[in-house]
Amino acid sequence: GIDGVKIAGDYPGNAFLAFQKALRTLARRGIAIAIASKNDTDLALKMIDEHPGMEIRSTDIVTHRINWSPKFSNIQEICDELSLGLESALFIDDNPVEREGVKRNLPAVKVLDLPPDPAEYAETLLSSPWLGVISVTAEDLKRVESYKNRAKIEQSRKTAVSLEDFYKSLGMTLHMKPVDATNIARAAQLCKKTNQFNTTTRRYEAADLTAIAAAGGDVAVIALEDKYSGEENIGLIIVKDHPDREAAGLIDLYLMSCRVLGRGLETAITRWAMTRGTRRGWRELRGPIIETERNTPVRGVYRDTGFAYEEASGEWVAACSPDVALPSYLTIADHMPTSSR
């Protein structure tokens, strides 16, 4: 029962409280907390919300799987729900048998090996190299809330009459903004961290992005706002003169956070790039897909936008046009300069 759970007070309760406080510290940095537990759902949630010694409540958790299924299958479901790759998950459990089960069945998941003494749990967690960061962006601080908003969005999807109605119900606005001092750190972070929806996985540093823009390329940071959340920088597209073809543009890199996939944004941005190409005087726009083990979600984006694959160059090609139809279910606010060198 709830009274039998040792949290706070004397040892070992004070050690478990310290561990929960360490988790709260990580959550404030944008690391989401989810629960995979073998228990009865109603009893576990009651304990979390009603035990007086608990530091973490159900409102601090982005999602949970509390049942009697194997924990590795619950972790897979949690990652699927949040559109996260397994390599983005860190599993923490004081039972070495459970840890071994996850290591064997989900080798991509990181597993924290806790020491036998609970007094060392908090320090072990906070000193883990998997959780170290050099800097924290504004988007990091909002990430946990965006995961919670994802659940609301999924509920809207289930009740919508059609996919188009679902998209319209979100009230989405895409902001296409030039890279500058306010978003350069986030743009560089996206280059380093985004693996699944990423056409070329080129890992540009902030200085590289600044240099591309200075040379006349369009380095556009993609921001999204909807009825559930404020404006957040969720992607990046780099469009510049093609190095080998006259009057042609090249999509050097196109990436988006997987947390926003499935909202009809993927092809909207490539269509924006086609209209942008017209303003730059290009007749055609080209984009390569450099396949990796993890970028399966992005491989069809050009095909789905109407690009044709050119075998000789290995590039997808589409004509630039000012009349490219943009989706009616969202608004695109174009903040990019009217002309580029």
mmCIF file of C-alpha atoms in Angstrom, residues 34-328:
data_model
loop_
_atom_site.group_PDB
_atom_site.id
_atom_site.type_symbol
_atom_site.label_atom_id
_atom_site.label_comp_id
_atom_site.label_asym_id
_atom_site.label_seq_id
_atom_site.Cartn_x
_atom_site.Cartn_y
_atom_site.Cartn_z
ATOM 1 C CA ALA A 34 8.180 8.721 -18.727
ATOM 2 C CA ILE A 35 7.288 5.649 -16.684
ATOM 3 C CA ALA A 36 7.551 1.999 -17.692
ATOM 4 C CA SER A 37 6.398 0.062 -14.640
ATOM 5 C CA LYS A 38 5.087 -3.360 -13.752
ATOM 6 C CA ASN A 39 2.125 -2.476 -11.578
ATOM 7 C CA ASP A 40 -1.609 -1.762 -11.553
ATOM 8 C CA THR A 41 -2.131 1.553 -13.313
ATOM 9 C CA ASP A 42 -4.720 3.043 -10.957
ATOM 10 C CA LEU A 43 -2.830 2.103 -7.792
ATOM 11 C CA ALA A 44 0.515 3.369 -9.092
ATOM 12 C CA LEU A 45 -0.894 6.732 -10.200
ATOM 13 C CA LYS A 46 -2.740 7.085 -6.898
ATOM 14 C CA MET A 47 0.517 6.569 -5.031
ATOM 15 C CA ILE A 48 2.355 9.072 -7.239
ATOM 16 C CA ASP A 49 -0.250 11.785 -6.707
ATOM 17 C CA GLU A 50 -1.190 11.159 -3.073
ATOM 18 C CA HIS A 51 1.941 10.033 -1.237
ATOM 19 C CA PRO A 52 3.079 13.055 0.821
ATOM 20 C CA GLY A 53 6.772 12.349 0.236
ATOM 21 C CA MET A 54 6.631 12.280 -3.569
ATOM 22 C CA GLU A 55 8.611 14.963 -5.395
ATOM 23 C CA ILE A 56 7.308 13.880 -8.816
ATOM 24 C CA ARG A 57 3.590 13.839 -9.612
ATOM 25 C CA SER A 58 1.721 12.521 -12.636
ATOM 26 C CA THR A 59 1.657 16.045 -14.080
ATOM 27 C CA ASP A 60 5.462 15.855 -14.355
ATOM 28 C CA ILE A 61 5.270 12.739 -16.538
ATOM 29 C CA VAL A 62 4.840 13.052 -20.294
ATOM 30 C CA THR A 63 3.435 9.532 -20.707
ATOM 31 C CA HIS A 64 3.375 6.165 -18.983
ATOM 32 C CA ARG A 65 2.942 2.455 -19.521
ATOM 33 C CA ILE A 66 2.014 0.971 -16.155
ATOM 34 C CA ASN A 67 0.956 -2.640 -16.689
ATOM 35 C CA TRP A 68 2.310 -6.155 -16.495
ATOM 36 C CA SER A 69 3.905 -6.270 -19.955
ATOM 37 C CA PRO A 70 7.671 -6.590 -20.405
ATOM 38 C CA LYS A 71 9.333 -3.250 -19.859
ATOM 39 C CA PHE A 72 11.167 -3.366 -23.185
ATOM 40 C CA SER A 73 7.859 -3.516 -25.056
ATOM 41 C CA ASN A 74 6.539 -0.601 -22.992
ATOM 42 C CA ILE A 75 9.657 1.439 -23.805
ATOM 43 C CA GLN A 76 9.124 0.763 -27.512
ATOM 44 C CA GLU A 77 5.522 1.999 -27.236
ATOM 45 C CA ILE A 78 6.580 5.131 -25.361
ATOM 46 C CA CYS A 79 9.178 6.012 -27.997
ATOM 47 C CA ASP A 80 6.664 5.401 -30.784
ATOM 48 C CA GLU A 81 4.116 7.654 -29.086
ATOM 49 C CA LEU A 82 6.644 10.474 -28.696
ATOM 50 C CA SER A 83 8.176 9.967 -32.180
ATOM 51 C CA LEU A 84 11.568 9.338 -30.610
ATOM 52 C CA GLY A 85 14.261 6.968 -31.752
ATOM 53 C CA LEU A 86 15.211 4.323 -29.211
ATOM 54 C CA GLU A 87 18.689 5.824 -29.033
ATOM 55 C CA SER A 88 17.121 8.902 -27.407
ATOM 56 C CA ALA A 89 15.855 6.889 -24.427
ATOM 57 C CA LEU A 90 17.682 6.286 -21.150
ATOM 58 C CA PHE A 91 16.263 3.444 -19.045
ATOM 59 C CA ILE A 92 16.726 3.625 -15.270
ATOM 60 C CA ASP A 93 15.783 0.697 -13.048
ATOM 61 C CA ASP A 94 17.117 -0.612 -9.741
ATOM 62 C CA ASN A 95 16.475 -4.218 -10.807
ATOM 63 C CA PRO A 96 19.462 -5.672 -12.714
ATOM 64 C CA VAL A 97 17.214 -8.311 -14.310
ATOM 65 C CA GLU A 98 15.020 -5.592 -15.863
ATOM 66 C CA ARG A 99 18.100 -3.709 -17.044
ATOM 67 C CA GLU A 100 19.473 -6.832 -18.712
ATOM 68 C CA GLY A 101 16.112 -7.467 -20.407
ATOM 69 C CA VAL A 102 16.177 -4.021 -22.000
ATOM 70 C CA LYS A 103 19.835 -4.350 -23.027
ATOM 71 C CA ARG A 104 19.122 -7.634 -24.812
ATOM 72 C CA ASN A 105 15.838 -6.676 -26.473
ATOM 73 C CA LEU A 106 16.432 -2.972 -27.190
ATOM 74 C CA PRO A 107 20.205 -2.577 -27.660
ATOM 75 C CA ALA A 108 19.768 1.007 -28.945
ATOM 76 C CA VAL A 109 18.337 2.152 -25.607
ATOM 77 C CA LYS A 110 20.857 3.503 -23.132
ATOM 78 C CA VAL A 111 20.707 1.775 -19.746
ATOM 79 C CA LEU A 112 21.966 3.386 -16.548
ATOM 80 C CA ASP A 113 23.571 0.824 -14.261
ATOM 81 C CA LEU A 114 22.645 1.919 -10.764
ATOM 82 C CA PRO A 115 24.897 1.063 -7.819
ATOM 83 C CA PRO A 116 23.559 -1.196 -5.041
ATOM 84 C CA ASP A 117 23.249 1.664 -2.529
ATOM 85 C CA PRO A 118 20.263 4.007 -3.191
ATOM 86 C CA ALA A 119 22.232 6.832 -1.565
ATOM 87 C CA GLU A 120 24.366 6.900 -4.728
ATOM 88 C CA TYR A 121 21.448 6.951 -7.217
ATOM 89 C CA ALA A 122 21.147 10.734 -7.603
ATOM 90 C CA GLU A 123 24.878 11.293 -8.117
ATOM 91 C CA THR A 124 25.062 8.404 -10.604
ATOM 92 C CA LEU A 125 22.205 9.891 -12.605
ATOM 93 C CA LEU A 126 23.467 13.468 -12.685
ATOM 94 C CA SER A 127 27.021 12.429 -13.563
ATOM 95 C CA SER A 128 25.962 10.233 -16.491
ATOM 96 C CA PRO A 129 27.784 11.318 -19.690
ATOM 97 C CA TRP A 130 24.602 10.608 -21.694
ATOM 98 C CA LEU A 131 22.899 13.537 -19.975
ATOM 99 C CA GLY A 132 25.678 16.096 -20.271
ATOM 100 C CA VAL A 133 25.059 19.246 -22.326
ATOM 101 C CA ILE A 134 27.250 22.173 -23.348
ATOM 102 C CA SER A 135 24.385 24.652 -23.545
ATOM 103 C CA VAL A 136 20.598 24.762 -23.158
ATOM 104 C CA THR A 137 18.420 26.517 -25.736
ATOM 105 C CA ALA A 138 14.979 28.069 -25.257
ATOM 106 C CA GLU A 139 13.515 25.104 -27.160
ATOM 107 C CA ASP A 140 15.117 22.686 -24.678
ATOM 108 C CA LEU A 141 13.296 24.413 -21.842
ATOM 109 C CA LYS A 142 9.967 24.029 -23.639
ATOM 110 C CA ARG A 143 10.454 20.451 -24.810
ATOM 111 C CA VAL A 144 8.689 18.684 -21.949
ATOM 112 C CA GLU A 145 5.596 20.825 -22.436
ATOM 113 C CA SER A 146 5.646 20.097 -26.168
ATOM 114 C CA TYR A 147 5.631 16.356 -25.451
ATOM 115 C CA LYS A 148 2.562 16.848 -23.274
ATOM 116 C CA ASN A 149 0.900 18.884 -26.029
ATOM 117 C CA ARG A 150 1.539 16.007 -28.409
ATOM 118 C CA ALA A 151 -0.957 13.905 -26.449
ATOM 119 C CA LYS A 152 -3.609 16.599 -26.962
ATOM 120 C CA ILE A 153 -2.828 16.672 -30.668
ATOM 121 C CA GLU A 154 -3.140 12.907 -30.964
ATOM 122 C CA GLN A 155 -6.549 13.105 -29.294
ATOM 123 C CA SER A 156 -7.602 15.716 -31.868
ATOM 124 C CA ARG A 157 -6.470 13.383 -34.634
ATOM 125 C CA LYS A 158 -8.650 10.563 -33.330
ATOM 126 C CA THR A 159 -11.795 12.710 -33.213
ATOM 127 C CA ALA A 160 -11.313 14.546 -36.548
ATOM 128 C CA VAL A 161 -13.601 13.647 -39.455
ATOM 129 C CA SER A 162 -10.707 13.667 -41.946
ATOM 130 C CA LEU A 163 -6.964 14.245 -41.994
ATOM 131 C CA GLU A 164 -7.467 17.674 -43.580
ATOM 132 C CA ASP A 165 -9.950 18.618 -40.837
ATOM 133 C CA PHE A 166 -7.420 17.471 -38.261
ATOM 134 C CA TYR A 167 -4.691 19.647 -39.776
ATOM 135 C CA LYS A 168 -7.016 22.664 -39.932
ATOM 136 C CA SER A 169 -8.090 22.155 -36.322
ATOM 137 C CA LEU A 170 -4.515 22.681 -35.136
ATOM 138 C CA GLY A 171 -4.425 26.319 -36.317
ATOM 139 C CA MET A 172 -0.827 26.004 -37.495
ATOM 140 C CA THR A 173 1.434 28.824 -38.659
ATOM 141 C CA LEU A 174 4.893 28.154 -40.082
ATOM 142 C CA HIS A 175 7.453 30.949 -39.747
ATOM 143 C CA MET A 176 10.381 30.881 -42.182
ATOM 144 C CA LYS A 177 13.086 33.037 -40.596
ATOM 145 C CA PRO A 178 16.661 33.890 -41.588
ATOM 146 C CA VAL A 179 19.313 32.565 -39.258
ATOM 147 C CA ASP A 180 20.452 35.263 -36.820
ATOM 148 C CA ALA A 181 21.747 35.746 -33.296
ATOM 149 C CA THR A 182 18.414 34.725 -31.758
ATOM 150 C CA ASN A 183 18.195 31.299 -33.398
ATOM 151 C CA ILE A 184 21.720 30.326 -34.497
ATOM 152 C CA ALA A 185 22.338 28.146 -31.413
ATOM 153 C CA ARG A 186 19.111 26.231 -32.001
ATOM 154 C CA ALA A 187 19.875 25.842 -35.723
ATOM 155 C CA ALA A 188 23.287 24.346 -34.964
ATOM 156 C CA GLN A 189 21.771 22.093 -32.309
ATOM 157 C CA LEU A 190 19.218 20.767 -34.819
ATOM 158 C CA CYS A 191 22.044 19.990 -37.263
ATOM 159 C CA LYS A 192 23.837 17.952 -34.625
ATOM 160 C CA LYS A 193 20.883 16.137 -33.078
ATOM 161 C CA THR A 194 18.353 15.501 -35.864
ATOM 162 C CA ASN A 195 18.816 12.087 -37.462
ATOM 163 C CA GLN A 196 15.476 10.737 -38.657
ATOM 164 C CA PHE A 197 13.918 13.526 -40.724
ATOM 165 C CA ASN A 198 17.172 14.804 -42.209
ATOM 166 C CA THR A 199 17.878 14.718 -45.949
ATOM 167 C CA THR A 200 21.675 14.843 -45.888
ATOM 168 C CA THR A 201 22.721 14.776 -42.170
ATOM 169 C CA ARG A 202 25.342 17.453 -42.758
ATOM 170 C CA ARG A 203 26.511 18.521 -39.306
ATOM 171 C CA TYR A 204 26.965 22.246 -39.661
ATOM 172 C CA GLU A 205 28.298 24.336 -36.797
ATOM 173 C CA ALA A 206 27.009 27.850 -36.131
ATOM 174 C CA ALA A 207 29.970 29.343 -37.988
ATOM 175 C CA ASP A 208 29.207 27.188 -41.038
ATOM 176 C CA LEU A 209 25.587 28.333 -41.151
ATOM 177 C CA THR A 210 26.632 31.967 -40.837
ATOM 178 C CA ALA A 211 29.126 31.525 -43.689
ATOM 179 C CA ILE A 212 26.526 29.919 -45.972
ATOM 180 C CA ALA A 213 24.145 32.816 -45.365
ATOM 181 C CA ALA A 214 26.912 35.377 -45.916
ATOM 182 C CA ALA A 215 27.740 33.726 -49.256
ATOM 183 C CA GLY A 216 24.147 34.264 -50.431
ATOM 184 C CA GLY A 217 22.473 31.025 -49.411
ATOM 185 C CA ASP A 218 19.087 30.904 -47.737
ATOM 186 C CA VAL A 219 19.502 29.443 -44.248
ATOM 187 C CA ALA A 220 15.905 29.374 -43.047
ATOM 188 C CA VAL A 221 14.996 28.387 -39.507
ATOM 189 C CA ILE A 222 11.537 26.799 -39.450
ATOM 190 C CA ALA A 223 9.333 27.766 -36.502
ATOM 191 C CA LEU A 224 5.896 26.358 -35.756
ATOM 192 C CA GLU A 225 3.069 27.649 -33.601
ATOM 193 C CA ASP A 226 -0.392 26.172 -33.160
ATOM 194 C CA LYS A 227 -3.348 26.429 -30.832
ATOM 195 C CA TYR A 228 -1.632 24.270 -28.238
ATOM 196 C CA SER A 229 1.778 25.914 -28.072
ATOM 197 C CA GLY A 230 3.643 29.094 -28.914
ATOM 198 C CA GLU A 231 6.250 29.579 -31.595
ATOM 199 C CA GLU A 232 9.063 27.023 -31.444
ATOM 200 C CA ASN A 233 12.030 26.490 -33.768
ATOM 201 C CA ILE A 234 11.562 22.944 -35.062
ATOM 202 C CA GLY A 235 13.518 22.707 -38.312
ATOM 203 C CA LEU A 236 16.025 24.065 -40.784
ATOM 204 C CA ILE A 237 16.274 24.255 -44.571
ATOM 205 C CA ILE A 238 19.301 25.462 -46.539
ATOM 206 C CA VAL A 239 18.726 26.463 -50.169
ATOM 207 C CA LYS A 240 21.519 27.869 -52.321
ATOM 208 C CA ASP A 241 22.808 28.107 -55.883
ATOM 209 C CA HIS A 242 23.513 24.696 -57.380
ATOM 210 C CA PRO A 243 27.291 24.395 -57.801
ATOM 211 C CA ASP A 244 27.096 22.528 -61.136
ATOM 212 C CA ARG A 245 24.016 23.841 -62.943
ATOM 213 C CA GLU A 246 22.896 27.168 -64.332
ATOM 214 C CA ALA A 247 19.689 28.759 -62.998
ATOM 215 C CA ALA A 248 19.199 25.919 -60.527
ATOM 216 C CA GLY A 249 18.905 25.799 -56.782
ATOM 217 C CA LEU A 250 20.046 23.104 -54.368
ATOM 218 C CA ILE A 251 18.354 22.029 -51.127
ATOM 219 C CA ASP A 252 21.604 21.392 -49.321
ATOM 220 C CA LEU A 253 19.915 20.311 -46.084
ATOM 221 C CA TYR A 254 16.347 19.916 -44.891
ATOM 222 C CA LEU A 255 15.564 18.654 -41.407
ATOM 223 C CA MET A 256 12.780 18.749 -38.842
ATOM 224 C CA SER A 257 12.250 17.534 -35.313
ATOM 225 C CA CYS A 258 10.388 14.243 -35.300
ATOM 226 C CA ARG A 259 8.056 15.617 -32.627
ATOM 227 C CA VAL A 260 6.151 17.558 -35.324
ATOM 228 C CA LEU A 261 5.968 14.919 -38.027
ATOM 229 C CA GLY A 262 2.537 13.738 -39.111
ATOM 230 C CA ARG A 263 0.980 17.217 -39.285
ATOM 231 C CA GLY A 264 1.310 17.793 -43.027
ATOM 232 C CA LEU A 265 4.329 20.090 -42.653
ATOM 233 C CA GLU A 266 6.871 17.957 -44.475
ATOM 234 C CA THR A 267 5.842 18.768 -48.054
ATOM 235 C CA ALA A 268 4.600 22.281 -47.227
ATOM 236 C CA ILE A 269 8.183 23.394 -46.643
ATOM 237 C CA THR A 270 9.542 21.882 -49.868
ATOM 238 C CA ARG A 271 6.713 23.645 -51.734
ATOM 239 C CA TRP A 272 7.758 26.886 -50.055
ATOM 240 C CA ALA A 273 11.307 26.228 -51.319
ATOM 241 C CA MET A 274 9.977 25.883 -54.893
ATOM 242 C CA THR A 275 8.310 29.303 -54.716
ATOM 243 C CA ARG A 276 11.421 30.726 -53.088
ATOM 244 C CA GLY A 277 13.429 29.425 -56.051
ATOM 245 C CA THR A 278 11.303 31.453 -58.451
ATOM 246 C CA ARG A 279 12.094 34.652 -56.557
ATOM 247 C CA ARG A 280 15.761 33.787 -56.813
ATOM 248 C CA GLY A 281 15.551 33.336 -60.556
ATOM 249 C CA TRP A 282 15.997 29.583 -60.652
ATOM 250 C CA ARG A 283 14.246 27.410 -63.236
ATOM 251 C CA GLU A 284 14.540 24.249 -61.175
ATOM 252 C CA LEU A 285 15.201 23.069 -57.650
ATOM 253 C CA ARG A 286 17.242 19.991 -56.827
ATOM 254 C CA GLY A 287 17.661 18.003 -53.649
ATOM 255 C CA PRO A 288 19.647 14.872 -52.768
ATOM 256 C CA ILE A 289 18.690 12.278 -50.187
ATOM 257 C CA ILE A 290 21.755 10.772 -48.554
ATOM 258 C CA GLU A 291 20.449 7.611 -46.930
ATOM 259 C CA THR A 292 21.588 6.632 -43.436
ATOM 260 C CA GLU A 293 20.512 3.880 -41.086
ATOM 261 C CA ARG A 294 18.145 6.255 -39.304
ATOM 262 C CA ASN A 295 16.675 8.712 -41.818
ATOM 263 C CA THR A 296 13.928 6.492 -43.242
ATOM 264 C CA PRO A 297 11.156 9.055 -42.418
ATOM 265 C CA VAL A 298 12.608 11.678 -44.801
ATOM 266 C CA ARG A 299 13.279 9.525 -47.853
ATOM 267 C CA GLY A 300 9.914 10.072 -49.529
ATOM 268 C CA VAL A 301 9.583 13.824 -48.952
ATOM 269 C CA TYR A 302 10.656 14.924 -52.447
ATOM 270 C CA ARG A 303 8.634 12.233 -54.186
ATOM 271 C CA ASP A 304 5.569 13.235 -52.177
ATOM 272 C CA THR A 305 6.042 16.869 -53.225
ATOM 273 C CA GLY A 306 6.160 16.008 -56.932
ATOM 274 C CA PHE A 307 9.913 15.949 -57.523
ATOM 275 C CA ALA A 308 11.235 13.457 -60.092
ATOM 276 C CA TYR A 309 14.302 11.348 -59.432
ATOM 277 C CA GLU A 310 17.218 11.822 -61.835
ATOM 278 C CA GLU A 311 19.342 8.709 -61.942
ATOM 279 C CA ALA A 312 22.426 10.343 -63.483
ATOM 280 C CA SER A 313 22.869 12.936 -60.728
ATOM 281 C CA GLY A 314 21.212 11.082 -57.874
ATOM 282 C CA GLU A 315 19.102 14.190 -57.201
ATOM 283 C CA TRP A 316 15.375 14.852 -57.028
ATOM 284 C CA VAL A 317 14.318 17.620 -59.420
ATOM 285 C CA ALA A 318 11.286 19.926 -59.638
ATOM 286 C CA ALA A 319 10.473 23.056 -61.614
ATOM 287 C CA CYS A 320 10.358 26.283 -59.650
ATOM 288 C CA SER A 321 7.095 28.158 -59.955
ATOM 289 C CA PRO A 322 5.303 31.024 -58.210
ATOM 290 C CA ASP A 323 2.065 29.078 -58.600
ATOM 291 C CA VAL A 324 3.000 26.048 -56.475
ATOM 292 C CA ALA A 325 -0.057 25.279 -54.376
ATOM 293 C CA LEU A 326 0.619 25.708 -50.668
ATOM 294 C CA PRO A 327 -1.549 23.762 -48.198
ATOM 295 C CA SER A 328 -4.768 25.492 -47.146
#
